[in-house]
């Protein structure tokens, strides 16, 4: 019993005495705190006291595109914890091979009469229309596609590319490539647009026609490649980008960056002496890769809590902001970037 009190109290952020009051049906506890304690019991796998079993938990769907990319479990962990503290029970829904589709998850969540849904990634137009028709509160976190009408929380992709580009040019790099996700992926499209703008401002000569390859488009000194978000996808596209003579590569995820490092080594190049690589996300263990990865850290804590706040406001009848909330990433410089080959160490 003592262990249960401690765990529930830590989960909710209240005292053990408060948890004890809730479990024993004592007064002196606010409704929101009481609901949060009951939700924590459900999440931690404890049975509710008999007299409280009729109190239904409020469910919120957390829909993730995958779990292989460490950034998605990180988002789910913070958002799930924030939901529990507000008295909601998170329901994790993840697409996987042979499992439920996103549309089937949406149907299931609607059948469960969820209070709201947070989508990490995106949803189809049909799913969007269904949720709007049913009046279900929705928040999009790093939306993969554009969806008007739903509040969104995103990392500022333009600021991310600007920070990475400025870092690399300060090291003397003039042949810089960009490798992002599929062309119809909104964050990737935003990164590519920002990168193209920077390239046009810093490249002389013909900056409008450039290279067109199987991977993407760009200028002769600033090629752009589109890859599947996987280690193998990053390796394949980076192999092609390296044929253009780039000395630095900005990647749309840490996993793509690790694939790029493998591609460079397969060609006899070393990172960072022959090729500087910048990742994106600052996923777990990026400090322990070889070399430790320079990357752009997404503010997971702030973004996840903002998404939960926007959803809770909708659930409680407060009109959400119609605008997208952009959070600026942080450049974390480690050892996968170095001065360009032939550049002075002081550059």
Short mmCIF file of C-alpha atoms in Angstrom, two decimals:
data_model
loop_
_atom_site.label_atom_id
_atom_site.label_comp_id
_atom_site.label_asym_id
_atom_site.label_seq_id
_atom_site.Cartn_x
_atom_site.Cartn_y
_atom_site.Cartn_z
CA UNK A 1 0.00 0.00 0.00
CA UNK A 2 2.84 2.39 0.86
CA UNK A 3 4.54 1.68 -2.48
CA UNK A 4 1.28 2.43 -4.29
CA UNK A 5 0.91 5.76 -2.48
CA UNK A 6 4.47 6.77 -3.34
CA UNK A 7 4.19 5.86 -7.02
CA UNK A 8 0.83 7.56 -7.53
CA UNK A 9 1.97 10.67 -5.66
CA UNK A 10 5.09 10.93 -7.83
CA UNK A 11 3.09 10.42 -11.02
CA UNK A 12 0.60 13.18 -10.20
CA UNK A 13 2.99 15.50 -8.37
CA UNK A 14 1.09 15.63 -5.09
CA UNK A 15 1.74 14.41 -1.55
CA UNK A 16 1.10 10.87 -0.36
CA UNK A 17 -1.43 12.28 2.08
CA UNK A 18 -3.43 13.73 -0.80
CA UNK A 19 -3.44 10.35 -2.57
CA UNK A 20 -4.61 8.69 0.64
CA UNK A 21 -7.49 11.18 0.94
CA UNK A 22 -8.65 10.38 -2.59
CA UNK A 23 -8.44 6.61 -2.10
CA UNK A 24 -10.42 6.83 1.13
CA UNK A 25 -13.03 9.22 -0.24
CA UNK A 26 -12.07 12.01 2.16
CA UNK A 27 -12.91 15.70 1.49
CA UNK A 28 -10.37 18.50 1.03
CA UNK A 29 -9.18 17.55 -2.46
CA UNK A 30 -10.08 19.45 -5.63
CA UNK A 31 -11.99 17.66 -8.40
CA UNK A 32 -9.09 18.01 -10.84
CA UNK A 33 -6.59 16.53 -8.38
CA UNK A 34 -8.99 13.74 -7.47
CA UNK A 35 -9.42 12.86 -11.15
CA UNK A 36 -5.65 12.98 -11.72
CA UNK A 37 -5.06 10.51 -8.86
CA UNK A 38 -7.68 8.11 -10.23
CA UNK A 39 -6.16 8.35 -13.68
CA UNK A 40 -2.69 7.62 -12.27
CA UNK A 41 -4.08 4.49 -10.64
CA UNK A 42 -5.34 3.31 -14.03
CA UNK A 43 -2.08 4.13 -15.83
CA UNK A 44 0.09 2.41 -13.21
CA UNK A 45 -2.10 -0.71 -13.30
CA UNK A 46 -3.61 -0.46 -9.82
CA UNK A 47 -7.27 -1.29 -9.13
CA UNK A 48 -9.43 1.56 -8.00
CA UNK A 49 -11.08 1.25 -4.59
CA UNK A 50 -14.49 -0.43 -4.88
CA UNK A 51 -16.40 2.76 -4.14
CA UNK A 52 -14.57 4.60 -6.95
CA UNK A 53 -14.78 2.02 -9.75
CA UNK A 54 -17.85 3.64 -11.27
CA UNK A 55 -15.93 6.86 -11.94
CA UNK A 56 -15.03 6.67 -15.63
CA UNK A 57 -11.58 7.73 -16.73
CA UNK A 58 -11.38 10.42 -19.42
CA UNK A 59 -9.52 9.02 -22.41
CA UNK A 60 -7.24 10.90 -24.81
CA UNK A 61 -5.73 9.27 -27.87
CA UNK A 62 -2.00 9.66 -28.60
CA UNK A 63 -1.49 8.59 -32.22
CA UNK A 64 2.12 7.99 -33.33
CA UNK A 65 3.35 7.04 -36.82
CA UNK A 66 6.02 4.68 -35.44
CA UNK A 67 8.16 3.84 -32.42
CA UNK A 68 11.47 3.09 -34.20
CA UNK A 69 12.38 6.77 -34.31
CA UNK A 70 13.24 7.62 -30.67
CA UNK A 71 11.68 11.07 -31.00
CA UNK A 72 8.13 9.69 -31.02
CA UNK A 73 8.37 7.70 -27.76
CA UNK A 74 9.93 10.81 -26.20
CA UNK A 75 6.98 12.96 -27.31
CA UNK A 76 4.51 10.35 -26.07
CA UNK A 77 6.20 10.06 -22.68
CA UNK A 78 6.01 13.79 -21.94
CA UNK A 79 2.52 14.26 -23.38
CA UNK A 80 1.23 11.17 -21.57
CA UNK A 81 2.60 12.39 -18.25
CA UNK A 82 1.08 15.84 -18.74
CA UNK A 83 -2.31 14.29 -19.57
CA UNK A 84 -2.24 12.14 -16.43
CA UNK A 85 -1.56 15.21 -14.29
CA UNK A 86 -4.71 16.79 -15.75
CA UNK A 87 -6.80 13.73 -14.98
CA UNK A 88 -6.83 12.16 -18.46
CA UNK A 89 -5.88 8.61 -19.39
CA UNK A 90 -3.63 8.48 -22.49
CA UNK A 91 -4.34 5.74 -25.03
CA UNK A 92 -1.23 5.06 -27.14
CA UNK A 93 -1.93 4.15 -30.77
CA UNK A 94 1.03 3.25 -33.01
CA UNK A 95 1.02 2.13 -36.61
CA UNK A 96 3.01 -1.04 -37.25
CA UNK A 97 3.30 -3.70 -39.94
CA UNK A 98 0.31 -5.99 -39.72
CA UNK A 99 -1.31 -3.85 -37.03
CA UNK A 100 -4.17 -1.37 -37.06
CA UNK A 101 -4.11 1.45 -39.58
CA UNK A 102 -4.44 5.06 -38.51
CA UNK A 103 -8.03 5.09 -39.81
CA UNK A 104 -8.85 2.01 -37.71
CA UNK A 105 -7.34 3.67 -34.65
CA UNK A 106 -9.48 6.75 -35.25
CA UNK A 107 -12.59 4.57 -35.46
CA UNK A 108 -11.61 2.76 -32.27
CA UNK A 109 -10.99 6.00 -30.40
CA UNK A 110 -14.34 7.39 -31.51
CA UNK A 111 -16.05 4.19 -30.36
CA UNK A 112 -14.39 4.68 -26.96
CA UNK A 113 -15.77 8.23 -26.85
CA UNK A 114 -12.39 9.80 -26.26
CA UNK A 115 -12.24 13.34 -24.92
CA UNK A 116 -9.68 14.32 -27.58
CA UNK A 117 -6.77 13.16 -29.74
CA UNK A 118 -3.17 14.31 -30.20
CA UNK A 119 -1.67 13.28 -33.54
CA UNK A 120 2.13 13.14 -33.75
CA UNK A 121 2.64 13.39 -37.49
CA UNK A 122 -0.58 13.75 -39.41
CA UNK A 123 -3.89 12.32 -40.53
CA UNK A 124 -5.70 11.84 -43.81
CA UNK A 125 -8.34 14.27 -45.16
CA UNK A 126 -11.06 11.65 -44.49
CA UNK A 127 -9.95 11.22 -40.88
CA UNK A 128 -9.79 14.98 -40.49
CA UNK A 129 -13.33 15.40 -41.83
CA UNK A 130 -14.67 12.64 -39.55
CA UNK A 131 -13.13 14.16 -36.43
CA UNK A 132 -14.41 17.63 -37.32
CA UNK A 133 -17.89 16.25 -37.96
CA UNK A 134 -17.93 14.50 -34.59
CA UNK A 135 -16.61 17.61 -32.85
CA UNK A 136 -13.65 15.80 -31.28
CA UNK A 137 -10.91 18.15 -30.01
CA UNK A 138 -7.68 17.55 -31.94
CA UNK A 139 -4.13 18.91 -31.77
CA UNK A 140 -1.43 18.15 -34.34
CA UNK A 141 2.15 17.80 -33.11
CA UNK A 142 4.77 18.25 -35.87
CA UNK A 143 2.10 17.68 -38.52
CA UNK A 144 3.31 15.70 -41.54
CA UNK A 145 0.71 17.32 -43.79
CA UNK A 146 -1.14 20.63 -43.77
CA UNK A 147 -4.54 20.51 -42.07
CA UNK A 148 -6.46 23.74 -41.62
CA UNK A 149 -8.82 24.05 -38.72
CA UNK A 150 -6.81 22.13 -36.12
CA UNK A 151 -4.37 23.81 -33.72
CA UNK A 152 -0.78 22.77 -34.33
CA UNK A 153 2.46 22.67 -32.37
CA UNK A 154 5.63 22.39 -34.45
CA UNK A 155 9.37 22.89 -34.43
CA UNK A 156 10.44 25.91 -36.48
CA UNK A 157 11.97 24.19 -39.51
CA UNK A 158 13.17 27.47 -41.03
CA UNK A 159 15.09 28.37 -37.87
CA UNK A 160 16.53 24.83 -37.74
CA UNK A 161 17.98 25.04 -41.25
CA UNK A 162 19.26 28.56 -40.66
CA UNK A 163 21.13 27.48 -37.52
CA UNK A 164 22.68 24.43 -39.18
CA UNK A 165 23.62 26.38 -42.31
CA UNK A 166 25.20 29.22 -40.33
CA UNK A 167 27.20 26.71 -38.29
CA UNK A 168 28.56 24.98 -41.39
CA UNK A 169 29.39 28.17 -43.29
CA UNK A 170 31.24 29.45 -40.23
CA UNK A 171 33.43 26.35 -40.58
CA UNK A 172 34.26 27.28 -44.16
CA UNK A 173 31.88 24.93 -45.99
CA UNK A 174 30.58 26.17 -49.33
CA UNK A 175 29.30 22.88 -50.79
CA UNK A 176 26.47 21.96 -48.45
CA UNK A 177 23.72 19.42 -49.11
CA UNK A 178 20.32 18.81 -47.51
CA UNK A 179 18.70 15.41 -46.97
CA UNK A 180 15.12 15.38 -45.72
CA UNK A 181 12.05 13.14 -45.83
CA UNK A 182 9.55 12.65 -48.68
CA UNK A 183 8.65 15.69 -50.77
CA UNK A 184 5.03 15.67 -49.52
CA UNK A 185 6.11 15.71 -45.86
CA UNK A 186 5.38 19.22 -44.55
CA UNK A 187 8.42 19.65 -42.23
CA UNK A 188 10.70 18.35 -45.01
CA UNK A 189 9.14 20.71 -47.54
CA UNK A 190 9.66 23.64 -45.17
CA UNK A 191 13.29 22.72 -44.58
CA UNK A 192 13.91 22.41 -48.32
CA UNK A 193 12.35 25.82 -49.00
CA UNK A 194 14.44 27.48 -46.28
CA UNK A 195 17.60 25.76 -47.54
CA UNK A 196 16.93 26.87 -51.13
CA UNK A 197 16.54 30.48 -49.98
CA UNK A 198 19.84 30.36 -48.10
CA UNK A 199 21.61 28.76 -51.06
CA UNK A 200 20.41 31.47 -53.43
CA UNK A 201 21.70 34.16 -51.11
CA UNK A 202 25.15 32.62 -50.77
CA UNK A 203 25.79 30.93 -54.11
CA UNK A 204 26.99 32.79 -57.21
CA UNK A 205 26.18 31.81 -60.75
CA UNK A 206 23.16 29.80 -61.83
CA UNK A 207 21.08 29.11 -58.73
CA UNK A 208 17.75 28.33 -60.33
CA UNK A 209 18.30 25.27 -62.51
CA UNK A 210 20.86 23.29 -60.53
CA UNK A 211 20.94 19.51 -60.22
CA UNK A 212 17.92 17.27 -60.66
CA UNK A 213 18.44 13.68 -59.55
CA UNK A 214 16.40 10.71 -58.46
CA UNK A 215 16.57 12.02 -54.91
CA UNK A 216 15.54 15.63 -55.31
CA UNK A 217 16.55 19.03 -56.62
CA UNK A 218 18.95 21.78 -55.70
CA UNK A 219 21.84 23.83 -57.04
CA UNK A 220 25.16 22.47 -58.22
CA UNK A 221 26.79 23.26 -54.88
CA UNK A 222 23.68 22.82 -52.70
CA UNK A 223 21.88 19.62 -53.72
CA UNK A 224 18.71 18.41 -52.00
CA UNK A 225 17.77 14.77 -51.52
CA UNK A 226 14.50 13.21 -50.34
CA UNK A 227 14.69 9.93 -48.43
CA UNK A 228 12.51 7.55 -46.48
CA UNK A 229 12.88 8.19 -42.74
CA UNK A 230 15.10 5.20 -42.03
CA UNK A 231 18.78 4.36 -41.60
CA UNK A 232 18.81 2.57 -44.96
CA UNK A 233 16.97 5.43 -46.66
CA UNK A 234 19.52 7.92 -45.35
CA UNK A 235 22.42 5.76 -46.48
CA UNK A 236 21.02 5.34 -50.01
CA UNK A 237 20.27 9.02 -50.65
CA UNK A 238 23.47 10.24 -48.99
CA UNK A 239 25.46 7.94 -51.29
CA UNK A 240 23.99 9.77 -54.27
CA UNK A 241 24.43 13.25 -52.74
CA UNK A 242 28.10 12.54 -52.06
CA UNK A 243 28.72 12.22 -55.82
CA UNK A 244 28.07 15.99 -56.10
CA UNK A 245 31.20 16.83 -54.08
CA UNK A 246 29.53 18.21 -50.95
CA UNK A 247 31.66 18.60 -47.83
CA UNK A 248 28.73 19.01 -45.41
CA UNK A 249 25.23 17.57 -45.11
CA UNK A 250 22.21 18.76 -43.11
CA UNK A 251 19.80 15.92 -42.33
CA UNK A 252 16.09 15.95 -41.47
CA UNK A 253 16.46 13.42 -38.64
CA UNK A 254 19.17 11.81 -36.54
CA UNK A 255 18.46 8.44 -38.13
CA UNK A 256 19.04 9.91 -41.60
CA UNK A 257 22.28 11.44 -40.31
CA UNK A 258 23.53 8.08 -39.04
CA UNK A 259 22.74 6.60 -42.45
CA UNK A 260 24.74 9.39 -44.07
CA UNK A 261 27.74 8.64 -41.85
CA UNK A 262 27.59 4.99 -42.92
CA UNK A 263 27.43 6.07 -46.58
CA UNK A 264 30.50 8.28 -46.17
CA UNK A 265 32.51 5.50 -44.56
CA UNK A 266 31.53 3.06 -47.30
CA UNK A 267 33.14 5.51 -49.75
CA UNK A 268 36.33 5.73 -47.70
CA UNK A 269 35.49 9.15 -46.25
CA UNK A 270 35.81 10.12 -42.60
CA UNK A 271 33.35 12.16 -40.54
CA UNK A 272 33.93 15.00 -39.82
CA UNK A 273 37.27 15.51 -41.63
CA UNK A 274 35.96 14.76 -45.13
CA UNK A 275 32.24 15.26 -44.49
CA UNK A 276 30.49 17.23 -41.75
CA UNK A 277 27.05 15.92 -40.78
CA UNK A 278 24.26 17.68 -38.85
CA UNK A 279 21.27 15.70 -37.56
CA UNK A 280 17.87 16.76 -36.33
CA UNK A 281 15.92 15.76 -33.17
CA UNK A 282 18.74 15.08 -30.66
CA UNK A 283 17.33 11.62 -30.03
CA UNK A 284 18.51 9.51 -27.12
CA UNK A 285 22.14 8.34 -27.26
CA UNK A 286 23.26 10.76 -30.01
CA UNK A 287 26.02 11.80 -27.62
CA UNK A 288 27.36 8.24 -27.77
CA UNK A 289 27.50 7.70 -31.53
CA UNK A 290 30.82 7.60 -33.41
CA UNK A 291 31.43 10.47 -33.74
CA UNK A 292 28.99 12.10 -31.30
CA UNK A 293 26.40 13.76 -33.52
CA UNK A 294 26.03 17.50 -33.98
CA UNK A 295 22.28 17.95 -34.19
CA UNK A 296 19.30 20.25 -33.74
CA UNK A 297 17.47 19.52 -30.51
CA UNK A 298 13.69 19.66 -30.66
CA UNK A 299 12.19 21.14 -27.47
CA UNK A 300 10.22 17.98 -26.69
CA UNK A 301 9.15 18.99 -23.18
CA UNK A 302 7.80 22.41 -24.17
CA UNK A 303 6.12 21.18 -27.35
CA UNK A 304 4.40 18.20 -25.75
CA UNK A 305 3.09 20.25 -22.85
CA UNK A 306 1.87 22.97 -25.23
CA UNK A 307 -0.04 20.34 -27.24
CA UNK A 308 -1.66 18.98 -24.08
CA UNK A 309 -2.60 22.49 -22.93
CA UNK A 310 -4.20 23.30 -26.30
CA UNK A 311 -6.17 20.04 -26.19
CA UNK A 312 -7.30 20.54 -22.59
CA UNK A 313 -8.47 24.06 -23.42
CA UNK A 314 -10.60 22.68 -26.26
CA UNK A 315 -12.04 19.95 -24.04
CA UNK A 316 -12.98 22.54 -21.43
CA UNK A 317 -14.67 24.74 -24.03
CA UNK A 318 -11.95 27.34 -24.56
CA UNK A 319 -11.43 28.34 -28.18
CA UNK A 320 -7.91 27.34 -29.25
CA UNK A 321 -5.60 29.63 -31.11
CA UNK A 322 -6.08 29.06 -34.86
CA UNK A 323 -2.41 29.69 -35.47
CA UNK A 324 0.46 27.25 -35.38
CA UNK A 325 2.73 27.45 -32.34
CA UNK A 326 6.36 27.31 -33.50
CA UNK A 327 9.11 26.27 -31.10
CA UNK A 328 12.72 27.09 -31.93
CA UNK A 329 15.22 24.23 -31.87
CA UNK A 330 18.67 24.38 -30.29
CA UNK A 331 21.87 23.60 -32.16
CA UNK A 332 23.91 21.10 -30.15
CA UNK A 333 27.49 21.05 -31.46
CA UNK A 334 29.36 17.80 -30.91
CA UNK A 335 32.01 16.09 -33.05
CA UNK A 336 30.38 15.26 -36.41
CA UNK A 337 31.15 18.74 -37.80
CA UNK A 338 34.57 20.30 -38.42
CA UNK A 339 36.21 22.90 -40.67
CA UNK A 340 35.84 22.19 -44.39
CA UNK A 341 38.68 20.26 -46.03
CA UNK A 342 41.39 22.81 -46.78
CA UNK A 343 39.82 25.49 -44.57
CA UNK A 344 41.80 26.99 -41.72
CA UNK A 345 41.00 25.75 -38.23
CA UNK A 346 40.23 29.28 -37.19
CA UNK A 347 37.35 29.68 -39.62
#
